[in-house]
Structures are given as structure tokens and as C-alpha cells.
Coordinates of C-alpha atoms in Angstrom, one line a residue:
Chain I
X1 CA 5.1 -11.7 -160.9
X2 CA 4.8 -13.9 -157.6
X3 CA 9.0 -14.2 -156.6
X4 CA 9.3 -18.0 -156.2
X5 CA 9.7 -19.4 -152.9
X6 CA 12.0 -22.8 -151.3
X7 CA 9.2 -24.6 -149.0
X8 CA 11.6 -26.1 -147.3
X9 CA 13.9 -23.2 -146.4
X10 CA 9.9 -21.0 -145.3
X11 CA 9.0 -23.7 -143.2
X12 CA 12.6 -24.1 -140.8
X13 CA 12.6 -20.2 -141.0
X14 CA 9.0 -20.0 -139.6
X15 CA 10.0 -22.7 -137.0
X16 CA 13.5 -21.0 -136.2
X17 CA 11.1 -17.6 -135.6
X18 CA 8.3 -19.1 -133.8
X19 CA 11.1 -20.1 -131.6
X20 CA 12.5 -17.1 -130.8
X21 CA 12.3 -15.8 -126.8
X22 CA 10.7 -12.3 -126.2
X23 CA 13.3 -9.8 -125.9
X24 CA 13.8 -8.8 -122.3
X25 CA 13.1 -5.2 -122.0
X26 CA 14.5 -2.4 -120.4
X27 CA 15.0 -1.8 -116.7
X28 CA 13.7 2.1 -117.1
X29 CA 10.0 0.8 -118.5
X30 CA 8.5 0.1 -115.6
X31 CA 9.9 2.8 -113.6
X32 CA 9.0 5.5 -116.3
X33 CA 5.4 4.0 -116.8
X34 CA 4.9 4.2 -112.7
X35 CA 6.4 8.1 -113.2
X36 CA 4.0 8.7 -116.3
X37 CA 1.0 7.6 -114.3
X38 CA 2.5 9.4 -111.1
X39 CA 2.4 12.5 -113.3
X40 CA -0.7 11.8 -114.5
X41 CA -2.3 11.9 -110.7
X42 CA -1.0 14.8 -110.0
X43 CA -2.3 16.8 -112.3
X44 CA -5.5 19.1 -111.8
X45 CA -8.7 18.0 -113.0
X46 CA -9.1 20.6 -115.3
X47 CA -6.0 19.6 -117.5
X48 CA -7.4 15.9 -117.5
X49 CA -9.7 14.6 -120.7
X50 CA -13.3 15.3 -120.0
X51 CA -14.0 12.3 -119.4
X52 CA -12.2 12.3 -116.0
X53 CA -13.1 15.3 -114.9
X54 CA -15.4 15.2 -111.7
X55 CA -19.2 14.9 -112.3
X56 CA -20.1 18.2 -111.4
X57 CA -17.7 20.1 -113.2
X58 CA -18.3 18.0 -116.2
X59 CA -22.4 19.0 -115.9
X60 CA -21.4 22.4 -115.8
X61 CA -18.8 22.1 -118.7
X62 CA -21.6 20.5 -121.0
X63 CA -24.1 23.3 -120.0
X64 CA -21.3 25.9 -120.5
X65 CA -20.7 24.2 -124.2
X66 CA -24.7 23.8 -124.8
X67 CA -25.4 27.7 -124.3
X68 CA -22.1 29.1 -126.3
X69 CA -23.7 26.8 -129.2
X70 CA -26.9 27.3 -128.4
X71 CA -26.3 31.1 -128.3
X72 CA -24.1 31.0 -132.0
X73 CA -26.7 28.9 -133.4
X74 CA -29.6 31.6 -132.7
X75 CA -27.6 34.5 -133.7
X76 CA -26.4 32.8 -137.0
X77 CA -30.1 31.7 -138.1
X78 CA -32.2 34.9 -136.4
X79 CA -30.0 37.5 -134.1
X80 CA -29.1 39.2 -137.5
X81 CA -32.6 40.7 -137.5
X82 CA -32.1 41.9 -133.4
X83 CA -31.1 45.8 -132.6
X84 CA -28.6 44.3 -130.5
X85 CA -26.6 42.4 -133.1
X86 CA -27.1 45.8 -135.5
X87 CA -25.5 47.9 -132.3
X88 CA -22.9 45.0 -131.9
X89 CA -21.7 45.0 -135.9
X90 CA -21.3 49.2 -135.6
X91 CA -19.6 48.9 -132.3
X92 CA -16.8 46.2 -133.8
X93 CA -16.8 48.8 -137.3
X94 CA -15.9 51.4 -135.2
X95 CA -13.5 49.3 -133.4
X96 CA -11.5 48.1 -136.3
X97 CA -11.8 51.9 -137.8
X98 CA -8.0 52.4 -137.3
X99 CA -7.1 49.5 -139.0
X100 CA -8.3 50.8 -142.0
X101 CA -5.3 52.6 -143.5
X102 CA -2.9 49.7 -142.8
X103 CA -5.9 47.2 -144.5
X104 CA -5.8 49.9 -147.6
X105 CA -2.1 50.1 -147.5
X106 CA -2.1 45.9 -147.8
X107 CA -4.5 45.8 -151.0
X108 CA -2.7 48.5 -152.8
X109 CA 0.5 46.2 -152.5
X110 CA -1.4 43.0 -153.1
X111 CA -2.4 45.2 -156.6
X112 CA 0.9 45.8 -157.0
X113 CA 2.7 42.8 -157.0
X114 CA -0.5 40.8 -158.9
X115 CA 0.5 43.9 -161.7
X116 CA 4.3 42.8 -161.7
X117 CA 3.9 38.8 -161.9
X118 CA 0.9 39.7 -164.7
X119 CA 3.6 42.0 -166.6
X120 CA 6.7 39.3 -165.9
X121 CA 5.0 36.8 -167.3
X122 CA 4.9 32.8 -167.1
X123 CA 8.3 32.7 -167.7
X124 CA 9.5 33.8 -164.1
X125 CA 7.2 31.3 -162.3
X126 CA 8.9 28.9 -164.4
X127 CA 12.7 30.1 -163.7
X128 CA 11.2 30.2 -159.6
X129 CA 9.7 26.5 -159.9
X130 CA 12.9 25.0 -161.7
X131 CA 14.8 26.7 -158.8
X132 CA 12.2 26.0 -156.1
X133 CA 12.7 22.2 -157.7
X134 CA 16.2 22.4 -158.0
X135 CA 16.8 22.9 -154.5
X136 CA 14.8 20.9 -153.6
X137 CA 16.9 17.5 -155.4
X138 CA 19.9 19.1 -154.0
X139 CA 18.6 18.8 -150.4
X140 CA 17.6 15.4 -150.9
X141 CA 20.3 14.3 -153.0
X142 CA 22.7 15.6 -150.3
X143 CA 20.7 14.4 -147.1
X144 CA 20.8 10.6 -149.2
X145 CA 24.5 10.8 -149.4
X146 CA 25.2 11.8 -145.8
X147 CA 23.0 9.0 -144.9
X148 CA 24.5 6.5 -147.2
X149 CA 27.6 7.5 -145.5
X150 CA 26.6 7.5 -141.8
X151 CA 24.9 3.8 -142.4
X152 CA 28.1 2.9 -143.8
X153 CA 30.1 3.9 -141.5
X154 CA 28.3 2.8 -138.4
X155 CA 27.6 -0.7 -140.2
X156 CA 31.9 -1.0 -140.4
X157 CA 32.0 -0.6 -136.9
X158 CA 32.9 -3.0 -134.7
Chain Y
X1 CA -8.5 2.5 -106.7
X2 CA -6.0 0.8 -108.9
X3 CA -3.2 -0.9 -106.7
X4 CA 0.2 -0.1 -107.7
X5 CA 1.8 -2.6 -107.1
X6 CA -0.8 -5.1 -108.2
X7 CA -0.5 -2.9 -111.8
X8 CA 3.3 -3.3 -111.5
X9 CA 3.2 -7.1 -111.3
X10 CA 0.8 -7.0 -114.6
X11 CA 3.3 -5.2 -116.6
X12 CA 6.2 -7.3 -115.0
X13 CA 4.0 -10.0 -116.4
X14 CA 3.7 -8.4 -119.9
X15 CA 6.4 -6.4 -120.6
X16 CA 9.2 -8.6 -122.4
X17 CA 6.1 -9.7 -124.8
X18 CA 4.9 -6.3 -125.2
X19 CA 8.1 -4.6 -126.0
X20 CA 9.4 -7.8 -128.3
X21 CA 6.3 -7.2 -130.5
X22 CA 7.1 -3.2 -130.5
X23 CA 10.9 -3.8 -131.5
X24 CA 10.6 -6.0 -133.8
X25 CA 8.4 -4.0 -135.9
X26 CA 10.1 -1.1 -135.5
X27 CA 13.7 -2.0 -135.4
X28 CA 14.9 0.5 -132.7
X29 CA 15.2 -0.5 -128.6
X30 CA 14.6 3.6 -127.5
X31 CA 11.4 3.6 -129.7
X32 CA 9.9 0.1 -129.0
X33 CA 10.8 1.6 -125.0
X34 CA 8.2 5.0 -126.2
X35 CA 6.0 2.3 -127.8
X36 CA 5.4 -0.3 -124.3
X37 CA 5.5 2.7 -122.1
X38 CA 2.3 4.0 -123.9
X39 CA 0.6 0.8 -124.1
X40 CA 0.7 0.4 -120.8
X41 CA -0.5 3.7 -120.1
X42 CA -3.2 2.6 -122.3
X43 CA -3.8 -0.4 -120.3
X44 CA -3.7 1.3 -116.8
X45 CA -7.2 3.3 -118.4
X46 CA -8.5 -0.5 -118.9
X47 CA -6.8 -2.1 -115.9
X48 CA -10.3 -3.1 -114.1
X49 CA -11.4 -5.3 -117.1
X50 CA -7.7 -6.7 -118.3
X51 CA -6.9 -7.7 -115.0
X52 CA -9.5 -10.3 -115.1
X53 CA -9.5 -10.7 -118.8
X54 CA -7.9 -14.3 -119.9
X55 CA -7.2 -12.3 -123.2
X56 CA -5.2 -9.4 -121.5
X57 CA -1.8 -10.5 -123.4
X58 CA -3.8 -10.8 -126.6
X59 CA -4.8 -7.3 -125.8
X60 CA -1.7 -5.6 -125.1
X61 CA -0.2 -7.6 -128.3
X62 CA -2.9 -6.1 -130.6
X63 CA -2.5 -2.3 -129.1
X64 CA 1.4 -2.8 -129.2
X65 CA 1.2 -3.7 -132.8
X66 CA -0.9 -0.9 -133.9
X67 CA 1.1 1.8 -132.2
X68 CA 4.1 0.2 -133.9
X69 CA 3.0 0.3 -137.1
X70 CA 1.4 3.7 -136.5
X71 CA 4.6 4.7 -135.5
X72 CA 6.0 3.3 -138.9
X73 CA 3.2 4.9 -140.8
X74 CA 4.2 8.1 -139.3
X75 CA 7.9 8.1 -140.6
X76 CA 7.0 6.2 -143.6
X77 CA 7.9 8.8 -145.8
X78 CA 11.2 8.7 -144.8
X79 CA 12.3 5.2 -144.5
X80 CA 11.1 4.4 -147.8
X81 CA 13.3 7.0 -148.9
X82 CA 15.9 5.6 -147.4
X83 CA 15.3 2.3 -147.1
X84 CA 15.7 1.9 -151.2
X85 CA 19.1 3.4 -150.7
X86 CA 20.5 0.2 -148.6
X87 CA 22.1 -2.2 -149.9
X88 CA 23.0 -6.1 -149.6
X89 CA 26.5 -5.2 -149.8
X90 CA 25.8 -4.7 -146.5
X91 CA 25.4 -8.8 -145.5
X92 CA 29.3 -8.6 -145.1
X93 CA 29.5 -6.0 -142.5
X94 CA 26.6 -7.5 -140.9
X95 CA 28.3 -10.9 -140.9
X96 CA 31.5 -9.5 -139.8
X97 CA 30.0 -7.6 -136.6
X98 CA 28.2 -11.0 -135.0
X99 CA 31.1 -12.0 -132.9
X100 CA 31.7 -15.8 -132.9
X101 CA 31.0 -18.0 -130.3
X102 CA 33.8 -19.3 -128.2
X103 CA 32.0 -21.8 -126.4
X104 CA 30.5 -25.2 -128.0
X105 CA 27.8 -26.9 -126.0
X106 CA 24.5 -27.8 -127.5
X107 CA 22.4 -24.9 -125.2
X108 CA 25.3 -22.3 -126.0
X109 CA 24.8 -23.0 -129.7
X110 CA 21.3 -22.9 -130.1
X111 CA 21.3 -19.6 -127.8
X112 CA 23.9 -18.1 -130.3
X113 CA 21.6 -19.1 -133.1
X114 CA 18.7 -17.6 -132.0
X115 CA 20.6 -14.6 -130.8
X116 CA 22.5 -14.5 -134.4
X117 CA 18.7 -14.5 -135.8
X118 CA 17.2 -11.7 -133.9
X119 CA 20.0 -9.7 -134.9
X120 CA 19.7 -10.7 -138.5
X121 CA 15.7 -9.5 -138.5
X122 CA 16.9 -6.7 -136.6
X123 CA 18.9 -5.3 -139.8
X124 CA 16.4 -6.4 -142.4
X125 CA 15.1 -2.8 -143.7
X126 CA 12.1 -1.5 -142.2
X127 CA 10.0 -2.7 -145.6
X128 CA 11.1 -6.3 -145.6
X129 CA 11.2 -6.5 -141.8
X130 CA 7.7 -5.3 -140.9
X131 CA 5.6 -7.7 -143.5
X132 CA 8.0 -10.5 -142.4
X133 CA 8.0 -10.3 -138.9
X134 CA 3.5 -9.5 -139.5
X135 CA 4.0 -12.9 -140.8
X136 CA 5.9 -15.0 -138.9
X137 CA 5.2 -13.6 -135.5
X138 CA 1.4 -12.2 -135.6
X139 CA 0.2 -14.8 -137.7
X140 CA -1.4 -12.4 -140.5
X141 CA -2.1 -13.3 -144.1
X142 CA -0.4 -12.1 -146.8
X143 CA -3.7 -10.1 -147.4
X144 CA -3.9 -8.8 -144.1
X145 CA -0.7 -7.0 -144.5
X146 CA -1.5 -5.5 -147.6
X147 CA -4.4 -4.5 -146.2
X148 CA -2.8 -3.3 -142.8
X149 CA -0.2 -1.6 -144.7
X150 CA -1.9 -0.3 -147.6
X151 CA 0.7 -1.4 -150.3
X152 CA -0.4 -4.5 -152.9
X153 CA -0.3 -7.8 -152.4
X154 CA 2.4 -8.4 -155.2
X155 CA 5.0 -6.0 -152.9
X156 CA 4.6 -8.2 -150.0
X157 CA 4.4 -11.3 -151.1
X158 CA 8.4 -10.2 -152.9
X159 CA 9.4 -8.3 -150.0
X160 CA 8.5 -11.2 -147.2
X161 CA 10.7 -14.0 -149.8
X162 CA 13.1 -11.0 -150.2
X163 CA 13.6 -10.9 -146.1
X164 CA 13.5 -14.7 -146.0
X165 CA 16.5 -14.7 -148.9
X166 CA 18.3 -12.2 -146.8
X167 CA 18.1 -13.8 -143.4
X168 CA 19.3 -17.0 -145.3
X169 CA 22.2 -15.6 -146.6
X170 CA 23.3 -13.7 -144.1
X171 CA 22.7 -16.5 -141.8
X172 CA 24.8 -19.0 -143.9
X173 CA 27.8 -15.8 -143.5
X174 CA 27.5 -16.9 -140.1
X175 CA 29.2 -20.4 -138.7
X176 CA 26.9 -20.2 -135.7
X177 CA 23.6 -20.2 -137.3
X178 CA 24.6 -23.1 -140.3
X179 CA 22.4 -25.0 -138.5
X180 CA 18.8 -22.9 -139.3

């Protein structure tokens, strides 16, 4: 339901507010702009946007970009079926070979603990989401009342 | 080459309208400070065309505004939370903490007023403030704000007279601003 409104009393408001002087603002603006920009300067091209960087580098930068892509690009749609890419794939295998006993030792546990939650039942993910929940309204609950208090407080000040 | 000093002047130009539309909206000095810092930052990228741009101020306005509300948009979560929590037994305290003025000619008094009237927006919550002062100050429709802030129209239509019923009443707490 459209709240109804006193014409009269919108009207001298808007006036009273149209009225209203900027605010003046802070001493420290312009001096912390001037530092921002100062920073700004000073720092090397190549921690600048792009877009600043000198027209050179940025030629070379979009090359360097085109190739990687390019080069992903070729070996996702066709490298597969190159020797290389075969020798690559065995070389990373044999890399990663002494991984493999900490990998196995990760999915046995993984089996494990999918067993125990399948054996405990729906019941315990209950019990855990009324407590994750539980919490949850305490923290807010709490965090509300220390507010209420703090606004309170600082609102009796003089 | 940008000239410093030339940029300097611009923003001396600027800045009490660029950091009144940032703290109004937000309702704090050290954020509205964040906000007019990085529009002119923003600015200083555009410097070549605003310094000879008759709309430069409507410029700066508009950016201001948007990083404001962004700003807003960002905490939003939060001061909704909150904001639900305060409460119009407040308008005493309020009224209490606006000292009174001790001297009683016409200019004094309609300074007082005006400065008993920014205060007063200044402690509307953030959801009454921000469609209000969208309103009043940037000239928006009541559907552009719903739109801008992506709550119905219903909401702001009861939260803009909810602000004006505030500042009323905790304007009429106040001797000095009787007048309004």
C-alpha cells in the first residue's frame, strides 16, 4: 500500500534540501589524491594496466599472449595425435610416479569416511546442520546485541 | 603531460561537490574521503577531455554517485542487518546531541537550520537515507531508484515518506530548525 504523503510538508523539505551547501571536504583529499597519482608515476611500466604500457612492449605482450593461445589451441584440437605430446604425457607420468602412494593413501580415506557417514546415517548430518545452524544465530544474535549496544551508547554521547 | 597544478585547481574546483554527493549517500566523512579520492583518480585518466568539457561536474557527480552506491551495494548485507535493528527511540538522543544556538540573527539561524538538517539526513539509516537523498539531491524518479537499487517500487516509495516523517520530527525536537 502507497504510505500517504503531506504535499505541503514534501515540497518545503525538497526546498529546505535543494538548499543545502556542499559539504566542504577534507584538507587531506587533495594532498592524498596528488600522492596517489605521485605513486602511480613512479611505478614501473610493467606493474601498470596494459593499456599504459609502452607501445613496444605492449606489441610484444600481445604476440607473447597470441602464441601461448595459439600454441594451447593446436595442442588441445591436434598435438594429442604428435609423438611429442605422447613423450610429454609419459615424461609428467613418470614425474608424478612418487605421488602415487600418498594419492592411494588419500582415496582409501576418502572410502573410509564416505563408509562411516553412509553407516551413521541422516541423522548426524542433521545433529551437524542444527549445530552448524545454531551457531550460526548465536553469532548473529550476539554480534546484533553488541551493536545495539555500541549505537546506543555512542548515540548518548555528548 | 598533465599539469599538476592545473589538475589541482580542477579538483579545488570540484571537490566540496564531489565529496557532498559521496557522504551523503554513504553517511560516513572517512569513506565519502576513499570515495572523492578515487574519483578523481578516475578523472586524472580522463583529464584531457573533462578539462574542456562544460559537463565535467555532471561527470564527476555521476562517477561519485556510482562508486557510492557501489560502495553501499558492497556492505549491503550488513547494513540491512543492522539497519532494521535501529530504532526511532533514537530521535531523542539525536535531538539532545544538536547543541543550541546561542546567537539569534537571521543568517545565524538559517545557517543553524541548514546545519541542524544535514545532521538530521546524516542519521537517517542507510535505507531511508540513500533513496531520499537519490531523490531530493540527484533528481531521480522513484523508478529510477528501484531500478538503481534493485528493491521495489512499493519499498521506496515507504522508505523516502518514512525519511521525510523522520527528518520532520526530529527537526520539530529541534527549536532551531521550527522554522523548515
Amino acid at each position: 500500500m502507497e504510505p500517504l504523503s503531506d504535499p505541503k510538508w514534501e515540497t518545503e523539505l525538497a526546498q529546505e534540501l535543494r538548499k543545502l551547501p556542499d559539504r566542504e571536504a577534507p584538507a587531506t583529499l587533495i594532498p592524498r589524491v596528488m600522492a596517489a597519482l605521485q605513486a602511480r608515476v613512479r611505478l614501473p611500466w610493467w606493474r601498470r594496466t596494459w593499456w599504459q604500457w609502452p607501445p613496444a612492449a605492449q606489441l610484444l605482450g600481445l604476440l607473447a599472449v597470441s602464441s601461448v593461445l595459439g600454441l594451447i589451441t593446436y595442442y588441445a584440437t591436434r598435438g594429442w595425435e604428435a609423438a611429442l605430446v605422447a613423450g610429454m604425457t609419459q615424461q609428467v607420468q613418470a614425474w608424478l610416479e612418487p605421488l602415487r602412494p600418498a594419492w592411494s593413501c588419500l582415496v582409501s580415506l576418502a572410502n573410509a569416511l564416505a563408509l562411516v557417514l553412509r553407516q551413521a546415517g541422516q541423522l548426524v548430518f542433521l545433529a551437524v546442520g542444527a549445530c552448524s545452524l545454531a551457531a550460526y544465530v548465536s553469532c548473529v544474535g550476539l554480534g546484533t546485541a553488541v551493536y545495539r549496544v555500541v549505537v546506543r551508547r555512542s548515540s548518548l554521547k555528548p | 603531460m598533465i599539469d599538476p597544478s592545473q589538475f589541482e585547481s580542477f579538483m579545488r574546483a570540484y571537490q566540496n561537490m564531489v565529496f557532498s554527493t559521496a557522504v551523503r549517500l554513504v553517511g560516513s566523512e572517512s569513506d565519502a574521503e576513499d570515495i572523492s579520492q578515487e574519483v578523481f583518480l578516475r578523472a586524472y585518466e580522463h583529464y584531457e577531455e573533462l578539462s574542456q568539457s562544460p559537463t565535467a561536474g555532471g561527470w564527476l557527480k555521476t562517477v561519485a554517485r556510482n562508486l557510492a552506491l557501489n560502495h553501499l551495494t558492497r556492505y549491503r548485507a550488513r547494513w540491512r542487518l543492522f539497519s532494521e535493528v535501529e530504532h526511532e527511540d533514537q530521535d531523542e538522543g539525536f535531538a539532545a546531541a544538536i547543541p543550541a544556538p546561542d546567537l539569534h540573527t537571521a543568517a545565524l539561524e538559517a545557517a543553524d537550520r541548514r546545519q541542524v538538517l544535514e545532521a538530521a539526513l546524516e542519521k537517517l539509516p542507510t535505507y531511508q537515507r540513500v533513496p531520499l537523498v537519490l531523490y531530493h539531491f540527484d533528481n531521480l524518479s522513484y523508478e529510477e531508484i528501484a531500478a538503481r537499487l534493485k528493491v521495489s517500487l512499493g519499498k521506496i516509495k515507504t522508505d523516502i515518506h518514512r525519511a521525510r516523517e523522520t527528518l520532520r520530527r526530529r527537526l520539530a525536537h529541534n527549536p532551531v530548525a521550527t522554522a523548515c
